[in-house]
Short mmCIF file of C-alpha atoms in Angstrom, two decimals:
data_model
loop_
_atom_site.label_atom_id
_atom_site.label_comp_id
_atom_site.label_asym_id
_atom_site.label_seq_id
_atom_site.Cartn_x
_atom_site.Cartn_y
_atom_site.Cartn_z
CA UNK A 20 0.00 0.00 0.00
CA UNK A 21 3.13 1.96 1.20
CA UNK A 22 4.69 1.56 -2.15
CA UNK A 23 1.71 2.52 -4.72
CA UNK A 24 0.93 5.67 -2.67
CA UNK A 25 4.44 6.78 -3.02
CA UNK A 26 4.40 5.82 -6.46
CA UNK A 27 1.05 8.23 -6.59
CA UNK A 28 2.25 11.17 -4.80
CA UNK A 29 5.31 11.17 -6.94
CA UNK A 30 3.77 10.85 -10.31
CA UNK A 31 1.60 14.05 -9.34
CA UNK A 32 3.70 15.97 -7.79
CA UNK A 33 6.50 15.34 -11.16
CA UNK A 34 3.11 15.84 -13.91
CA UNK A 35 1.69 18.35 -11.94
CA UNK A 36 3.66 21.10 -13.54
CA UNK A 37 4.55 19.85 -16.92
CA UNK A 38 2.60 21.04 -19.66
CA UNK A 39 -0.40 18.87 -21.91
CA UNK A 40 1.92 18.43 -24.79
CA UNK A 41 4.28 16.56 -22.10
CA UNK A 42 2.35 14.59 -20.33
CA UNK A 43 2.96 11.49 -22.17
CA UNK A 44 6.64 11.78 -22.44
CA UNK A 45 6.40 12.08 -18.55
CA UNK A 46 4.12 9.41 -17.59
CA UNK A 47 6.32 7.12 -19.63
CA UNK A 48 9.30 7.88 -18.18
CA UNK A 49 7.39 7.87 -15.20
CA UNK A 50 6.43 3.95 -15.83
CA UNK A 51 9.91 3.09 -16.96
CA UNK A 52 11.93 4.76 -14.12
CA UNK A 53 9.63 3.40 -11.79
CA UNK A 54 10.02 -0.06 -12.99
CA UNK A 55 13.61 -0.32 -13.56
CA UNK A 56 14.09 1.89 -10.36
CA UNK A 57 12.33 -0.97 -7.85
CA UNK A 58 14.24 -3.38 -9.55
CA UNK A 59 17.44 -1.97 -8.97
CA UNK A 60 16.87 -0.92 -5.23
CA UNK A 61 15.24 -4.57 -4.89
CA UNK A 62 18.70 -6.14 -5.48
CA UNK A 63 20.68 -3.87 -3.78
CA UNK A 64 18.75 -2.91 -0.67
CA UNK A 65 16.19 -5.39 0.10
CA UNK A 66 12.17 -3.64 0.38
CA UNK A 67 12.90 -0.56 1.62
CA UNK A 68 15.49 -0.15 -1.40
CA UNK A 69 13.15 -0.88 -4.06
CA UNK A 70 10.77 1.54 -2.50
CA UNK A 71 13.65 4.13 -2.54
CA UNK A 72 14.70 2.60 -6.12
CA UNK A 73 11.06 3.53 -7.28
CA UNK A 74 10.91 6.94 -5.89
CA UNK A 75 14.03 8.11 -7.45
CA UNK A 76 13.42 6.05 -10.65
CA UNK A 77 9.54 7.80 -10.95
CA UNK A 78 11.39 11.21 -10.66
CA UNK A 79 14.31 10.75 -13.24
CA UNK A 80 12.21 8.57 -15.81
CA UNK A 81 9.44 11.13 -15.41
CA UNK A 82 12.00 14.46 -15.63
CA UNK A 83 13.97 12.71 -18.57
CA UNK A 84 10.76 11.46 -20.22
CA UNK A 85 9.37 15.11 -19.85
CA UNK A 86 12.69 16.81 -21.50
CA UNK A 87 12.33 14.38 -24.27
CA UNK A 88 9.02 15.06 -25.28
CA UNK A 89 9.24 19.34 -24.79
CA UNK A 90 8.50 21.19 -27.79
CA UNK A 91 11.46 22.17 -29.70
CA UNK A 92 11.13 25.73 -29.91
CA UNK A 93 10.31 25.99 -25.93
CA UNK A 94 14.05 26.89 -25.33
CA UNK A 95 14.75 29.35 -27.25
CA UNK A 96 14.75 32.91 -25.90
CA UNK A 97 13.26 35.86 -27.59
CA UNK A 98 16.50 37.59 -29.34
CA UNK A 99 14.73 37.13 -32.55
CA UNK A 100 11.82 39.64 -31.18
CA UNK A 101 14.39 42.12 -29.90
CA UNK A 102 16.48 42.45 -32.88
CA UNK A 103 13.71 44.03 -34.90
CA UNK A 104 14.75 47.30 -33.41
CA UNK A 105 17.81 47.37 -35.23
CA UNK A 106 15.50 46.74 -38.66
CA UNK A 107 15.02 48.58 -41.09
CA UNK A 108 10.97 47.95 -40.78
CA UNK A 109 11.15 49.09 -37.19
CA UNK A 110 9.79 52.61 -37.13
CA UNK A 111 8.64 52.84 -40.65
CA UNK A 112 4.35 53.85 -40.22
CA UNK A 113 2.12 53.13 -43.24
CA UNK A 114 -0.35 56.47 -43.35
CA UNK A 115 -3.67 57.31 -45.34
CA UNK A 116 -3.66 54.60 -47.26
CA UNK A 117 -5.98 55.33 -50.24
CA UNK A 118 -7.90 53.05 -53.21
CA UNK A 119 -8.28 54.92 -56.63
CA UNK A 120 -10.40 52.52 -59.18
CA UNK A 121 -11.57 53.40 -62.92
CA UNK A 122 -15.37 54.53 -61.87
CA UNK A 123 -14.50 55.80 -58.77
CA UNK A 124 -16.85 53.12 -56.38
CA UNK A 125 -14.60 52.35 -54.04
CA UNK A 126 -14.76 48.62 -55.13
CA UNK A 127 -12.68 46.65 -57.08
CA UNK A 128 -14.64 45.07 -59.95
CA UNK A 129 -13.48 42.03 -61.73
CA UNK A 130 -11.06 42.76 -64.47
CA UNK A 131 -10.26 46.22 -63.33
CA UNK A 132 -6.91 48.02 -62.71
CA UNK A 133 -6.91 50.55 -59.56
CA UNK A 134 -4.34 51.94 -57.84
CA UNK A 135 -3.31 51.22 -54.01
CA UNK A 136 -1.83 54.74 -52.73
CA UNK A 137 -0.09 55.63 -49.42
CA UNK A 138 2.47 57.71 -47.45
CA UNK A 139 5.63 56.05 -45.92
CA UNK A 140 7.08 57.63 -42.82
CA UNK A 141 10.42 57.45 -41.29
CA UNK A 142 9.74 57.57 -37.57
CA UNK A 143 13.39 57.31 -36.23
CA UNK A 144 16.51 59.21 -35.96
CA UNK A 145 18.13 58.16 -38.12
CA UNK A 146 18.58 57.65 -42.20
CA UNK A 147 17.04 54.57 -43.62
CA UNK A 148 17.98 52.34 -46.59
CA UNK A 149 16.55 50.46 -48.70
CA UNK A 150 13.46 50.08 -48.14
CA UNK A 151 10.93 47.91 -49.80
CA UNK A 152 7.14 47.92 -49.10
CA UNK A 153 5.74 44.25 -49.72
CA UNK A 154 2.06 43.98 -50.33
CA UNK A 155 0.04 40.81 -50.57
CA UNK A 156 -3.78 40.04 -50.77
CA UNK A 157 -5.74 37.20 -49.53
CA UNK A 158 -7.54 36.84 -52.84
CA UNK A 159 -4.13 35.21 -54.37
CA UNK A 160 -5.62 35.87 -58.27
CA UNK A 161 -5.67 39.43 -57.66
CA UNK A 162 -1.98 41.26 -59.20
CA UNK A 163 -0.27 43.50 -57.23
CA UNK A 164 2.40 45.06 -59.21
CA UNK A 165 6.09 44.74 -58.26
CA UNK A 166 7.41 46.32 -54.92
CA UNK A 167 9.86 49.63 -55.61
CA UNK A 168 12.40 50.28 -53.37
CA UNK A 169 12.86 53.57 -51.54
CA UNK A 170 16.56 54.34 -52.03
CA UNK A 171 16.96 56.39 -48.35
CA UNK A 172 14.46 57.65 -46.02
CA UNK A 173 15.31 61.01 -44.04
CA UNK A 174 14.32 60.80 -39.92
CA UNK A 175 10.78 62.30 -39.72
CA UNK A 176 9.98 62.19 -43.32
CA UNK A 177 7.80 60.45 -45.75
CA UNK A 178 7.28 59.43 -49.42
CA UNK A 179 3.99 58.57 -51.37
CA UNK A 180 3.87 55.71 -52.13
CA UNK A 181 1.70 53.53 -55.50
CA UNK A 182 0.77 50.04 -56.39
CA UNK A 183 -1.16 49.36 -59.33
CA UNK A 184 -3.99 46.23 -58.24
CA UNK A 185 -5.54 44.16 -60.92
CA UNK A 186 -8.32 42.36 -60.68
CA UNK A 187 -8.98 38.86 -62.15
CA UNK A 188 -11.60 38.63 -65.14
CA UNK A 189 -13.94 36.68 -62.52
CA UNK A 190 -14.18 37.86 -59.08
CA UNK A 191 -16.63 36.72 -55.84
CA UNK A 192 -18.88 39.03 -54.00
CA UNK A 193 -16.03 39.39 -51.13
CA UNK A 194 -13.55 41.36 -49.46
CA UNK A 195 -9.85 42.32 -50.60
CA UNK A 196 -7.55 42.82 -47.52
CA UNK A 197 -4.20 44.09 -48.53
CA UNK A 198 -1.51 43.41 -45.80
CA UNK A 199 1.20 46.76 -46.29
CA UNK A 200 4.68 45.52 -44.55
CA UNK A 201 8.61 45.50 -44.56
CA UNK A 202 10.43 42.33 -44.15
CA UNK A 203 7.68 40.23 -43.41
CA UNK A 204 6.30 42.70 -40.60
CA UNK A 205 2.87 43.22 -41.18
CA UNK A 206 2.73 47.16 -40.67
CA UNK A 207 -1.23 47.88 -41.93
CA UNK A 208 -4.18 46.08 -42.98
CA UNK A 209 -6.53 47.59 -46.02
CA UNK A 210 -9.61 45.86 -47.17
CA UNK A 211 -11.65 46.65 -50.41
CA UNK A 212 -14.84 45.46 -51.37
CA UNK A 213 -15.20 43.45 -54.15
CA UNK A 214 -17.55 42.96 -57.22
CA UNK A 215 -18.60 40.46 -60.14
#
């Protein structure tokens, strides 16, 4: 009785803070620890050894089983999320972003060219460089014309900014969200409504 209710206690106090994803990996190292553990502190100590054996063997089957199974990218730390300071997207602002079509609806009909307008701002303190404005739509058949780049930004200053959209010859009743961004930093979100 002794023995399962150690065997118990340990198991949730070891799985009580790993997370879902682990659980398996730690129950089965759990199993195996405990196992081989009692066997082990059987030979070598006589009952009260395999109850030690099993103890120990729950707790470093269960921690190795748990290490094992933890997602890769769970140890990494976040130097990828503080390096964007140093980038050249950081502190670039998308402003009064504008759509421009043929009959002036504000929609984007199928098979028609309009033009995707906005202001790029230099927000830091210093000069930028080469900068290149990548826009995408969800609506993959819709052409976005090819990205310019901006040679040098001044600090504080801002260039206009034009994309010419076209529209395929057969379009759904939908919405056209344009994602504006540098370096695969999603800056601003434009939709346009959409027409047959």
């Amino acid at each position: 009785m002794k023995k399962s209710g150690v065997l118990i206690l340990a198991s949730v106090l070891l799985l009580s803070s790993c997370a879902s994803s682990q659980i398996g990996g730690a129950m089965t190292g759990a199993n195996l620890g405990g196992v081989l553990g009692s066997a082990i502190g059987g030979i070598l100590g006589g009952p009260r050894g395999a109850d030690i054996g099993t103890v120990v063997g729950v707790i470093g089957g269960g921690a190795v089983g748990a290490a094992a199974t933890a997602p890769k990218d769970s140890h990494r730390s976040d130097k990828g999320s503080c390096s964007n300071r140093d980038d050249e997207s950081y502190g670039v602002e998308v402003r009064n972003v504008q759509f421009y079509d043929a009959n002036n609806n504000q929609t984007l009909d199928a098979g028609e060219t309009a033009t995707l307008v906005m202001e790029i701002y230099n927000e830091t303190d210093k000069m930028l460089y080469n900068i290149t404005p990548q826009i995408a739509c969800n609506n993959k058949r819709v052409r976005i014309s090819a990205p310019a780049t901006i040679m040098n930004l001044e600090p504080g200053c801002g260039v206009r900014y034009r994309a010419v959209i076209t529209a395929p010859r057969k379009l759904k009743y939908q919405e056209a969200i344009f994602s504006i961004g540098f370096k695969g930093i999603t800056v601003r979100k434009f939709s346009v409504a959409t027409s047959r």
